XYZ file of C-alpha atoms in Angstrom:
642
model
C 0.000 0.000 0.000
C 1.408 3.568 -0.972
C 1.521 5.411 1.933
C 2.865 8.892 -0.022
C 2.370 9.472 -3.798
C 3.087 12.486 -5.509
C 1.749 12.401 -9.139
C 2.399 14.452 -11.936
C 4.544 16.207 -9.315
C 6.508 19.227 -10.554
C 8.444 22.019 -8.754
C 10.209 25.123 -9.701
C 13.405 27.145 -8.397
C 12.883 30.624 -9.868
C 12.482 29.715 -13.658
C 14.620 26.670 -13.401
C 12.723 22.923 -12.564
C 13.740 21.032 -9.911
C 11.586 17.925 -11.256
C 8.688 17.858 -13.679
C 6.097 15.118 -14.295
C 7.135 13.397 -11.323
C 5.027 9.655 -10.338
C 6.795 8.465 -6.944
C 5.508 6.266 -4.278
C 6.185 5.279 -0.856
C 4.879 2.542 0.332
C 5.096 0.186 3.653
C 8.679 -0.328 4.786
C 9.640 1.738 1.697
C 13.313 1.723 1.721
C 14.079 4.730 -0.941
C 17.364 6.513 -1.241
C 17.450 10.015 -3.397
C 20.935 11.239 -5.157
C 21.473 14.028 -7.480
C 23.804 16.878 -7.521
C 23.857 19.659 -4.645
C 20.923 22.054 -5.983
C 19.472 19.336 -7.709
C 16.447 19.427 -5.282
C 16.862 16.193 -3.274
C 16.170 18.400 0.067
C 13.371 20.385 -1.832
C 11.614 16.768 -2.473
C 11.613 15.758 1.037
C 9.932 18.599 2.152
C 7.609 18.081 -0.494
C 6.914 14.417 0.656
C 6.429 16.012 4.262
C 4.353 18.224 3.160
C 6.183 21.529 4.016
C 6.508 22.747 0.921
C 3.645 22.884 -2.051
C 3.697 21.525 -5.516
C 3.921 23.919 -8.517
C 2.118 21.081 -10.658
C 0.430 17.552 -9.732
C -0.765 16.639 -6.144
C 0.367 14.764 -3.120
C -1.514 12.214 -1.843
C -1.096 10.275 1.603
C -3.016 8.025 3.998
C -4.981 10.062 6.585
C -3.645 10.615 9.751
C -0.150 9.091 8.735
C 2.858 10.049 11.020
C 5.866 11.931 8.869
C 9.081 12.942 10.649
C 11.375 15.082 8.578
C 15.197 15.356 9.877
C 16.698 18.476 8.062
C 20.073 19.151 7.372
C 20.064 22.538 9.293
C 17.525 22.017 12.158
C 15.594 25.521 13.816
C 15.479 24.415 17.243
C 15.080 26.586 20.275
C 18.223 27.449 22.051
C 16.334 27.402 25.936
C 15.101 23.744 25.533
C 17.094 21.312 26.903
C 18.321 18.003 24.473
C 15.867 15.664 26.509
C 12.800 18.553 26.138
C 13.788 18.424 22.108
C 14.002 14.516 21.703
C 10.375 14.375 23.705
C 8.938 16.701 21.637
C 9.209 14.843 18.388
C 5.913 13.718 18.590
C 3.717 10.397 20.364
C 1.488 10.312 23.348
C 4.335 8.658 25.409
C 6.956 11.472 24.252
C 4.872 14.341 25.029
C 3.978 12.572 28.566
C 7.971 12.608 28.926
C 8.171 15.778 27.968
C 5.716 17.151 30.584
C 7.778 14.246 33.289
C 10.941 16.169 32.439
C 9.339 19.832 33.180
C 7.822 18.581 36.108
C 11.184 17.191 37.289
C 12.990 20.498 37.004
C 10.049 23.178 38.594
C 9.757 20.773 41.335
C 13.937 20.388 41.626
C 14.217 23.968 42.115
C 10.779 25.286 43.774
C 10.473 22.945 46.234
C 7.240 20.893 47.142
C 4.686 22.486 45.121
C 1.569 20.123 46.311
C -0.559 21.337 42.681
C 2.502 20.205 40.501
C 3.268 16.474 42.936
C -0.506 15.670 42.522
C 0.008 16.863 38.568
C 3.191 14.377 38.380
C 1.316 11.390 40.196
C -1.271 11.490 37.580
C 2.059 11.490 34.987
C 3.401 8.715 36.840
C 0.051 6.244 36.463
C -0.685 7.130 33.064
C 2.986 6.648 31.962
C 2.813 3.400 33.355
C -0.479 2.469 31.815
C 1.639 3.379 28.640
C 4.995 1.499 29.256
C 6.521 4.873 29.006
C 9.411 4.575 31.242
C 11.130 2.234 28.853
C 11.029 5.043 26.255
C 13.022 6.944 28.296
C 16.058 4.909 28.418
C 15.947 4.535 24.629
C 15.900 8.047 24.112
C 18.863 7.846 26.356
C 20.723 5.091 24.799
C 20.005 6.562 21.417
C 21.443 10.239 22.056
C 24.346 8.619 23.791
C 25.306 6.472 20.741
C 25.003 9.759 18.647
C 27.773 11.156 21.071
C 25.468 13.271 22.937
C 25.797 12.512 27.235
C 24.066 15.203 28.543
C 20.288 15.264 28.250
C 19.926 18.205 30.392
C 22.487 20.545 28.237
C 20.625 23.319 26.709
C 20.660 23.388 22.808
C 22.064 27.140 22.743
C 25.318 25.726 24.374
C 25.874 23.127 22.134
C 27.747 23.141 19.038
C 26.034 22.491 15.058
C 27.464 19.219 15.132
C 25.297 18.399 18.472
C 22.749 20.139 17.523
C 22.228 18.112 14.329
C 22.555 14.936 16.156
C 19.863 15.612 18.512
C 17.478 16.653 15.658
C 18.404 13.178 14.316
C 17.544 11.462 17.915
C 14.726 13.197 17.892
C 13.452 12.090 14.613
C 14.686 8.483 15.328
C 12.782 7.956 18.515
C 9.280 9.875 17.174
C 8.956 6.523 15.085
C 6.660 7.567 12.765
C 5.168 5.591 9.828
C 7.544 7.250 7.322
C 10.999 8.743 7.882
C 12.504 11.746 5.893
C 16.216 11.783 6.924
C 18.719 14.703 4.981
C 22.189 13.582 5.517
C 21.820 12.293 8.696
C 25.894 10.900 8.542
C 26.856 14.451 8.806
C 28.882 15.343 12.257
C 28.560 11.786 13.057
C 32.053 9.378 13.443
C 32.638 6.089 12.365
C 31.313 4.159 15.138
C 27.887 6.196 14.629
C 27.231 5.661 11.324
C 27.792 1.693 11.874
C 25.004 2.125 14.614
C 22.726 4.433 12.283
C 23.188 1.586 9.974
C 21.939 -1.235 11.767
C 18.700 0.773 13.228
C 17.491 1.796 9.711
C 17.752 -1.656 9.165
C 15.652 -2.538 12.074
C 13.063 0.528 11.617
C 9.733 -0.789 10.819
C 8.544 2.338 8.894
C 8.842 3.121 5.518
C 12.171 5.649 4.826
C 13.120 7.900 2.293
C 17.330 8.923 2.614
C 19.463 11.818 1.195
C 23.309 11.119 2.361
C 26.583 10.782 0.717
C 27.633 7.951 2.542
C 27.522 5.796 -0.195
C 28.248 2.216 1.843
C 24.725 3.388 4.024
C 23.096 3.909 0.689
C 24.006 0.174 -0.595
C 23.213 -1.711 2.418
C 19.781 0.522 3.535
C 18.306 1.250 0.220
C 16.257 -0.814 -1.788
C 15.531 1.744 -4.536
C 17.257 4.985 -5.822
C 15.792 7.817 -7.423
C 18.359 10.245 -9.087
C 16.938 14.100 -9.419
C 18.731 16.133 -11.993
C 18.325 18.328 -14.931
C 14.984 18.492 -13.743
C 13.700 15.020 -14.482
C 13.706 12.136 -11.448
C 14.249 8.848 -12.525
C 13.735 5.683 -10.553
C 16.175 2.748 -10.075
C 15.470 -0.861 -8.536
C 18.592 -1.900 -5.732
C 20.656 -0.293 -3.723
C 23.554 1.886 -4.743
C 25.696 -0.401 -6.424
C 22.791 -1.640 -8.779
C 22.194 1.686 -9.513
C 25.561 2.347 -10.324
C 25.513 -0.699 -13.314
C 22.340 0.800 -14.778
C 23.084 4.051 -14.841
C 25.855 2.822 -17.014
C 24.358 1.200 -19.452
C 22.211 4.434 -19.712
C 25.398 5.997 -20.425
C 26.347 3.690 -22.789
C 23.290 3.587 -24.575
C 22.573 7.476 -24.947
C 26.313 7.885 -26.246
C 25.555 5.360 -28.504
C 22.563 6.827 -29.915
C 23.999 10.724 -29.696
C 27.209 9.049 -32.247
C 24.437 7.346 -34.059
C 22.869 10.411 -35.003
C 25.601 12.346 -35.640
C 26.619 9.653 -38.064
C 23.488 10.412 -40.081
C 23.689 13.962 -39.733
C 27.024 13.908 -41.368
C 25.705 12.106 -44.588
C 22.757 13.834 -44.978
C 24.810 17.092 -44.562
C 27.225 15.631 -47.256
C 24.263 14.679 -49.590
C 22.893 18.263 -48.992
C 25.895 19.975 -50.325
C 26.219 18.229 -53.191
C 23.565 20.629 -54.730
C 20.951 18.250 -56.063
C 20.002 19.298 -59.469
C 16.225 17.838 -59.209
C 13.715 19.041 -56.323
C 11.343 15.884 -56.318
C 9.162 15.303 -53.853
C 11.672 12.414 -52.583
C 14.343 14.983 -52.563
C 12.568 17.486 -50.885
C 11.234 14.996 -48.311
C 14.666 14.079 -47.458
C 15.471 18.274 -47.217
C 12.989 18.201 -44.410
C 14.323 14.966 -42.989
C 18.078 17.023 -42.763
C 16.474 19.885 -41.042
C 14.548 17.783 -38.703
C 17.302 15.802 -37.598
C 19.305 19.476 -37.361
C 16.526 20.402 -35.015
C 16.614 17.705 -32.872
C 17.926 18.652 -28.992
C 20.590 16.956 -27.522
C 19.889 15.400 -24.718
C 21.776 17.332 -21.977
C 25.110 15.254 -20.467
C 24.714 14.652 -16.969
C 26.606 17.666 -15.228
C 29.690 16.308 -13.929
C 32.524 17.665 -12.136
C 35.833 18.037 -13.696
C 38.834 18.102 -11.493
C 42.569 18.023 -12.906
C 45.728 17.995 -10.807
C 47.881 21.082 -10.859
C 49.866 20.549 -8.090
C 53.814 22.449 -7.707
C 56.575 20.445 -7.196
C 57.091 18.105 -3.655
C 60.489 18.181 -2.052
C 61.428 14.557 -0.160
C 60.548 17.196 3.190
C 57.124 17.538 3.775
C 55.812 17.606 7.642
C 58.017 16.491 10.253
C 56.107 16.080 13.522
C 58.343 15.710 16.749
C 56.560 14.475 20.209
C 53.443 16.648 19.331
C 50.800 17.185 21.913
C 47.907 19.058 21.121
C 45.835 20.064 23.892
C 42.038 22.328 23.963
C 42.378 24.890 26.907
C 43.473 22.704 29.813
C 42.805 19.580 27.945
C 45.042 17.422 26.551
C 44.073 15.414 23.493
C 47.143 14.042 22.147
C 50.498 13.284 23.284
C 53.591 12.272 22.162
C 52.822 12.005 18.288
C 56.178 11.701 15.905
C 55.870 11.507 12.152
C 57.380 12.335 9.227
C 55.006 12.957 6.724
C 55.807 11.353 2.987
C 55.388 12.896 -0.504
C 53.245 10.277 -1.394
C 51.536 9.445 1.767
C 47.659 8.827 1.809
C 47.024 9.082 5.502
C 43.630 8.843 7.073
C 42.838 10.177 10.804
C 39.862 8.514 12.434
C 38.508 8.194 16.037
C 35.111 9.262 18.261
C 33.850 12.873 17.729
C 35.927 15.102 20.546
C 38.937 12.867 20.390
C 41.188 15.750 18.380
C 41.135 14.657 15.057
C 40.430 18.229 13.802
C 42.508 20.245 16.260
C 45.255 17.727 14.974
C 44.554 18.618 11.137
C 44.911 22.672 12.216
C 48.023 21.761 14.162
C 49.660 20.503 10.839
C 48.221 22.978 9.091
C 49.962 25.754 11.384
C 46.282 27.207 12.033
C 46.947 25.707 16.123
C 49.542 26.235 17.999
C 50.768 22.831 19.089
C 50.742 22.499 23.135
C 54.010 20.274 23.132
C 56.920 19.466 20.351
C 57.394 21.001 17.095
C 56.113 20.900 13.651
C 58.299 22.015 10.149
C 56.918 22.000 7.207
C 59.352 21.749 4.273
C 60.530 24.444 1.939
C 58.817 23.467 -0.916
C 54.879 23.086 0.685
C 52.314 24.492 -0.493
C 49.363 23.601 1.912
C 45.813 23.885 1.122
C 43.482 23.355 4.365
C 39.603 22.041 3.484
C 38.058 22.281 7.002
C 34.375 21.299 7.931
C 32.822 24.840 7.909
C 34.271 26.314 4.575
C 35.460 29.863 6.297
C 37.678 30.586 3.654
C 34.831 31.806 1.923
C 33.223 33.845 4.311
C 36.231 36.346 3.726
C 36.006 38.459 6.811
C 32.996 37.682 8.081
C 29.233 35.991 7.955
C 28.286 39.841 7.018
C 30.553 40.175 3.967
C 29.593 36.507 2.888
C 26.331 37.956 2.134
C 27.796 40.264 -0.291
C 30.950 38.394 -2.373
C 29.363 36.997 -5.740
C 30.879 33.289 -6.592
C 32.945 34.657 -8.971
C 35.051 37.102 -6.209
C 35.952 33.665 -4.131
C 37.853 31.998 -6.966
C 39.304 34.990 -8.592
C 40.933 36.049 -5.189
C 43.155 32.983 -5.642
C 43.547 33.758 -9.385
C 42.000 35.078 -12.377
C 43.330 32.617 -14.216
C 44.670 29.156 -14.247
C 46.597 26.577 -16.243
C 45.161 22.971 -16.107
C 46.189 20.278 -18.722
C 48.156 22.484 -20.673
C 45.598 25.213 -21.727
C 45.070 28.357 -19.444
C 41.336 28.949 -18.037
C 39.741 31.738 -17.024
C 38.001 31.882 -13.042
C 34.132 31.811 -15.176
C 36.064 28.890 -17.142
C 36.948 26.927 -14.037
C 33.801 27.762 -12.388
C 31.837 25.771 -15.157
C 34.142 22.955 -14.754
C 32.676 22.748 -11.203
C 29.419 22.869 -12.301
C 28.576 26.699 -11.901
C 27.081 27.989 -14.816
C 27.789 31.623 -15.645
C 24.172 32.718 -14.341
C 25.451 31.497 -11.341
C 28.585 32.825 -10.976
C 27.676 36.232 -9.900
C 24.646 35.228 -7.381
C 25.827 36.047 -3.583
C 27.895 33.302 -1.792
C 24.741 33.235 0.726
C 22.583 32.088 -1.842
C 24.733 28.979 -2.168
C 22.799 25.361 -0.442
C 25.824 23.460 1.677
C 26.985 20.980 -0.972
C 27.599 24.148 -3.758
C 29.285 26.147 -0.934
C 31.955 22.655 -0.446
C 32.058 22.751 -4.274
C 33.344 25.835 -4.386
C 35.729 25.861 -1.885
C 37.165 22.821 -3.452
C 37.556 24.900 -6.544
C 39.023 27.843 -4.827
C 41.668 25.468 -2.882
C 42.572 23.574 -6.373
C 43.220 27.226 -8.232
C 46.018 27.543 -5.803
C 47.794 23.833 -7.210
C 48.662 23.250 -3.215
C 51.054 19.983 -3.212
C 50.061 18.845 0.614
C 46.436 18.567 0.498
C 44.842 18.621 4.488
C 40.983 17.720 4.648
C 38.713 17.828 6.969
C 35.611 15.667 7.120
C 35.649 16.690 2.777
C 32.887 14.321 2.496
C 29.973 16.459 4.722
C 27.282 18.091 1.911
C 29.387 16.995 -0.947
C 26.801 14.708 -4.168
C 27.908 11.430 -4.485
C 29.036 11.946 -8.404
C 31.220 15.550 -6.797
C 32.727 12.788 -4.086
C 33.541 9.906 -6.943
C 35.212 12.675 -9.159
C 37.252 13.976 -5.683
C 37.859 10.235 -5.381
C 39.551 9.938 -9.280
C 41.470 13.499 -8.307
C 43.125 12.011 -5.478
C 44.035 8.324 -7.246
C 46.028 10.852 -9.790
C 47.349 13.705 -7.048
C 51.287 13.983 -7.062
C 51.461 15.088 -3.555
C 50.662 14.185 0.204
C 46.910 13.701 1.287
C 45.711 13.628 4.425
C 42.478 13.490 5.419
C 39.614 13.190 8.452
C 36.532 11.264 7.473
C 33.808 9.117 9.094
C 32.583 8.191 5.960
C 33.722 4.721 5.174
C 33.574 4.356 1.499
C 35.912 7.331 1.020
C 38.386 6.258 3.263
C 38.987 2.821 1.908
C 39.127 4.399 -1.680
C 41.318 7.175 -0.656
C 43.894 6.402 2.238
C 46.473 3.414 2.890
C 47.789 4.064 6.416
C 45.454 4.969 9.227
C 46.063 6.987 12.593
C 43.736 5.984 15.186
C 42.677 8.168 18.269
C 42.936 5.669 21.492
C 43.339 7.113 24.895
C 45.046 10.061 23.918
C 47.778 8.677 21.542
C 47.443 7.374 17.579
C 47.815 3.858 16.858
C 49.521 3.466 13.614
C 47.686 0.814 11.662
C 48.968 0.078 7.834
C 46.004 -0.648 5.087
C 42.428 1.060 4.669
C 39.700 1.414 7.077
C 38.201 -1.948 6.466
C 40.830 -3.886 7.172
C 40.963 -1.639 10.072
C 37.748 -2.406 11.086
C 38.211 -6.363 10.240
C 41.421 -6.013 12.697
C 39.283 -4.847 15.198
C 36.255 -7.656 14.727
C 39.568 -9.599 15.544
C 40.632 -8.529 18.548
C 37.283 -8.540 19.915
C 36.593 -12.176 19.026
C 40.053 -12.817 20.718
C 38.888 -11.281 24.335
C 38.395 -13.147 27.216
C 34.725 -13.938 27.786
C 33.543 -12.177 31.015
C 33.983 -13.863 34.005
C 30.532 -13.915 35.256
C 29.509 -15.258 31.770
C 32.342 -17.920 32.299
C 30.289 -18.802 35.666
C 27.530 -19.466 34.141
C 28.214 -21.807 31.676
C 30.546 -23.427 34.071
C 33.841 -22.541 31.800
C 37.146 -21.106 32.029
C 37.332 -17.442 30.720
C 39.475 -18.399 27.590
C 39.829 -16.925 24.539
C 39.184 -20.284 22.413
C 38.270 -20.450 18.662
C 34.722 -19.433 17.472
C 31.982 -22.460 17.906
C 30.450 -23.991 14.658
C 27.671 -22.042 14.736
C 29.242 -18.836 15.248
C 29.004 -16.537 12.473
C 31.886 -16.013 9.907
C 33.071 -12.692 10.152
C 32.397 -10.704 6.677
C 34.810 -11.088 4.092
C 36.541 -7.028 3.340
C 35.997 -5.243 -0.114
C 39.005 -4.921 -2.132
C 38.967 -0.740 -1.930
C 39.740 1.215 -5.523
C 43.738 1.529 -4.895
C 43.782 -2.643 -4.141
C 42.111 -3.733 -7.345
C 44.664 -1.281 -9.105
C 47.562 -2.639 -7.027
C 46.672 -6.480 -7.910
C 45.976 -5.057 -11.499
C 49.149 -3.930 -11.675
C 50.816 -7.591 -9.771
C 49.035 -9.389 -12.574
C 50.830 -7.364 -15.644
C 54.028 -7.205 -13.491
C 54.707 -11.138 -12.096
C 55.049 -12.687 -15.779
C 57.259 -10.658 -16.464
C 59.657 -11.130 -13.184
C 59.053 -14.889 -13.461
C 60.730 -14.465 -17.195
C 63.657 -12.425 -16.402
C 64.134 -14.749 -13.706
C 64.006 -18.006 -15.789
C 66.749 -15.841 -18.322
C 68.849 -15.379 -15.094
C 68.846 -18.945 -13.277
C 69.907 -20.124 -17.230
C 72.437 -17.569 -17.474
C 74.031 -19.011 -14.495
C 73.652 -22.302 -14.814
C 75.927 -22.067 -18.441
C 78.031 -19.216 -17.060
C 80.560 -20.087 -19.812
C 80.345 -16.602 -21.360
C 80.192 -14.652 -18.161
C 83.408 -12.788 -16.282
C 83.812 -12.585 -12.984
C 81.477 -9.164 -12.630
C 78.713 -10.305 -14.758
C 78.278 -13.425 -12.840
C 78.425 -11.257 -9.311
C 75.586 -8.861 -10.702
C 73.334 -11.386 -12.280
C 73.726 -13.570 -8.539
C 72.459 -10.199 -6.637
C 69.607 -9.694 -9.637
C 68.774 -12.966 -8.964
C 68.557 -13.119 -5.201
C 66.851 -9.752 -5.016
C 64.119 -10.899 -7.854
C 63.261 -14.160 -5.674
C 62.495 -12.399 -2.816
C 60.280 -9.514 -4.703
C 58.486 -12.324 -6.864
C 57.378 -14.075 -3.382
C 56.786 -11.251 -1.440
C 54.254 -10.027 -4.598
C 52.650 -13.484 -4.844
C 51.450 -13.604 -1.261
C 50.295 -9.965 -1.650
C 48.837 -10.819 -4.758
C 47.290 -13.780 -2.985
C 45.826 -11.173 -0.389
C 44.272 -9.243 -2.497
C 42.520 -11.847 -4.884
C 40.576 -13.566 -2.135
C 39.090 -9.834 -0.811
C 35.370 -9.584 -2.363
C 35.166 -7.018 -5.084
């Protein structure tokens, strides 16, 4: 049964269409995922669905009295109410009972014994148990404390955006309503959050419709996608990773068809100038078949994102980091931390929201003043900083944010730019990123989140930095803007490093992994899920608890797994892997024949002097050991899933 249809559904922004003609349907346990890029309308399109915004054509339709929770991606919450007042209030006869229980609570902590409100809270007390409301309560309290938020009785004006989001997404998560709007709801939240996000929308009984960029969510949560842009929405059975094979063979199929055409065009052109003498009726029917075809519109190309790498030269000295601390006011959140940074290193910083991770990236960026050691940076850096909020483009100030046009952010790095060997203009590089000139001279402010990330990624590439520094890059960005970012990074000539929670980047984009634990970084060598298969690991390896060992009557040992116990799952070969055993593949024949040319060289060493047969014995040795460390690393790789 549908439980939200919008047919014929069309909406406008200013003269442009978000979607047109639109048929889309949410039904029980609807599991829908929506992609386009930033300004596409995917936000626009929930709020239609919830009915906050109207339709500029067609009609929404839903079941009456049906329960819709919207989470946005930039919540309006009031700044007195405490987290616990905002959860309760998401909707539910048991929340708002809580609500009241929680106001009650706090007039009664610090009024005393007001006999009117104790005779209001016993009638609270019976009718929440009547309800089974007390065990609502200590879900809403287990669910904001696995979004990282303790404190229930914080007020909202003292807590950060990040917090702030999260409770509007506890708050939308505990309402449990019959269908679920979430906009990015990854956003703010680390690693270990998203895993639990994961596994509840799994669990959630309701139907859900999801805009996020976490692409690994959208393949294991989704059972259909819908991509919105160039004003058409068009619907996709699977998750993400179906979508991706269909969309192309789309690709395929419409470049097919565009070269077909042209084809024709061509000889019908060439016919045309020929000058037939006659003008029979044939001849003039195939004059109207040449302009016809010359009329027909090309189907617009999917706007795409075009990155190139223009970095400056790396010296071997990059960032040399000697027993850093880093420390917020009196606290310390790292000690001890030595590295030398290399040219080539692909470095990923993960760990629990508040454990340092970004007051580490501004430390190495020279933004923060480390509290211990010292950081150099080498003579030949040239350090570009993408951090979470994008400030480079406020210029001076939220005020004069309002007033710099697009254009004024890239052209205060440079008015123009060389990139693969032809020189652009700022408009020129601006289109590349998906800003068409219209657009280039609208205010800054005007910008939605994911276009305001696209253009600081534009303004920080203008600059061709060589030590790229990035901070949660993934937050707002389109999934197609994130695979191009992806590509840009395989083909960077310079040092990445980057802090992400989302998990799909980080296993396409880093090889070595610093992990926040108890105030230091574990080193751990490979991508984050072999990291996270490591860890599944080590917990299977603990000791069983000791009052667990009582009970079955065992010893606390950390045995092997029983039969029934379930296999742990097998790791996806990431991006950089599959080229790496690509590359093993085209590179071990070859070894294996230089060696067979050396071992016969030496057995008949009739022809060879004393310093031939010395060099070929080293080749030899050295090529024996690279051949079998390569095979087992080969063998590694070809058993991961792909």
């Amino acid at each position: 049964m549908s439980l939200i249809s919008l047919v014929g559904a069309g909406r406008d922004f200013g003269l442009r269409p978000l979607f047109d003609g639109l048929d889309l349907h949410v039904g029980e346990r609807e599991r829908l995922g929506l992609i386009g890029p930033n300004g596409a309308g995917k936000s626009t399109l929930l709020k239609v669905l919830a009915g906050e915004e109207p339709l500029d054509r067609g009609e929404r339709r839903l079941v009456p009295r049906l329960r819709v929770v919207r989470m946005e991606q930039e919540p309006a919450t009031d700044p007195q109410a405490t987290v616990l007042e905002t959860v309760f209030a998401g909707g539910g006869e048991r929340l708002e009972l809580l609500r009241e229980h929680e106001i009650l609570s706090q007039r009664l902590a610090s009024g005393g014994d007001d006999p009117a409100l104790l005779a209001r809270l016993g009638d609270l007390h019976r009718r929440m148990d009547d309800l089974d409301a007390w065990g609502l309560e200590q879900q809403c309290r287990e669910v904001l404390e696995r979004l990282g938020v303790g404190d229930g009785q914080m007020r909202l004006g003292d807590l950060s955006g990040g917090n702030r989001r999260r409770v509007a997404l506890a708050a939308a998560l505990v309402a449990n309503p019959e269908v679920l709007l979430l906009d990015e709801p990854t956003n703010h939240l680390d690693a270990d959050g998203v895993e639990w996000l994961q596994h509840w929308l799994e669990r959630f009984s309701g139907a859900l419709v999801l805009v996020t960029h976490d692409r690994y969510l959208l393949d294991r949560v989704t059972r259909r996608i819908v991509a919105v842009e160039r004003g058409e929405a068009r619907a996709y059975e699977g998750g993400y990773g179906r979508y991706l094979e269909q969309r192309a063979a789309e690709d395929a199929a419409e470049e097919s068809g565009a070269a077909r055409l042209r084809g024709t065009l061509r000889r019908e052109l060439a016919w045309l100038r020929q000058g037939p003498k006659a003008r029979s009726t044939k001849q003039k029917a195939r004059l109207q078949r040449i302009e016809a075809l010359r009329q027909t519109p090309a189907r617009q190309g999917r706007g795409t994102v075009v990155m190139a790498a223009t970095a400056q030269r790396l010296g071997r000295r990059v960032i040399s980091a000697d027993k850093l601390a880093v420390a917020v006011g009196e606290r310390r959140l790292l000690e001890g931390f030595s590295y030398d940074f290399d040219p080539e290193d692909r470095v990923g910083i993960i760990g629990p929201n508040g454990s340092g991770k970004s007051s580490l990236l501004e430390v190495l960026a020279g933004r923060r003043a480390p509290a211990e050691g010292t950081l150099e940076h080498g003579g030949t850096v040239k350090l570009a900083y993408f951090d979470q909020h994008s400030e480079v483009l406020l210029g001076g100030g939220a005020d004069r944010a309002g007033e710099r046009k697009v254009i004024d952010v890239v052209k205060e790095a440079a008015s123009r730019v060389a990139v693969d060997g032809q020189e652009l203009s700022a408009s020129q590089l601006l289109e590349r990123f998906l800003f068409p000139p219209a657009q280039q001279h609208q205010p800054v402010a005007k910008l939605s989140g994911g276009e305001r990330r696209r253009l600081h990624l534009c303004r920080l590439l203008i600059e061709a930095p060589n030590v790229l520094l990035l901070d949660e890059p993934t937050n707002d960005l389109d999934v197609h803007t994130l695979a191009v970012l992806e590509d840009f990074l395989d083909d960077f000539r310079g040092c990445v490093v980057v802090v992400s929670h989302d998990r799909w980047f980080l296993d396409r984009t880093v090889d070595r992994l610093f992990c926040f634990e108890g105030g230091r970084l574990e080193r751990f060598e490979g991508n984050y899920s072999a990291y996270l298969e490591r860890q599944a690991q080590r917990e299977a390896a603990r000791p069983a608890p000791r009052d667990a060992a009582a009970t079955n009557g065992k010893a606390a040992t950390a045995g092997p797994a029983t039969p029934d116990a379930p296999a742990p799952a097998q790791r996806r070969r990431s991006y950089r892997e599959s080229r790496e055993l690509e590359g093993l593949e085209r590179d071990l024949p070859s070894w294996e024949g230089r060696r067979a040319e050396l071992e016969a060289a030496l057995a008949d060493p009739g022809g060879l002097d004393h310093g031939a047969l010395e060099t070929h014995s080293h080749e030899l040795a050295a090529l024996i050991e690279r051949i079998a460390t390569a095979e087992e690393r080969w063998l590694a790789l070809s058993e991961m899933a792909t």
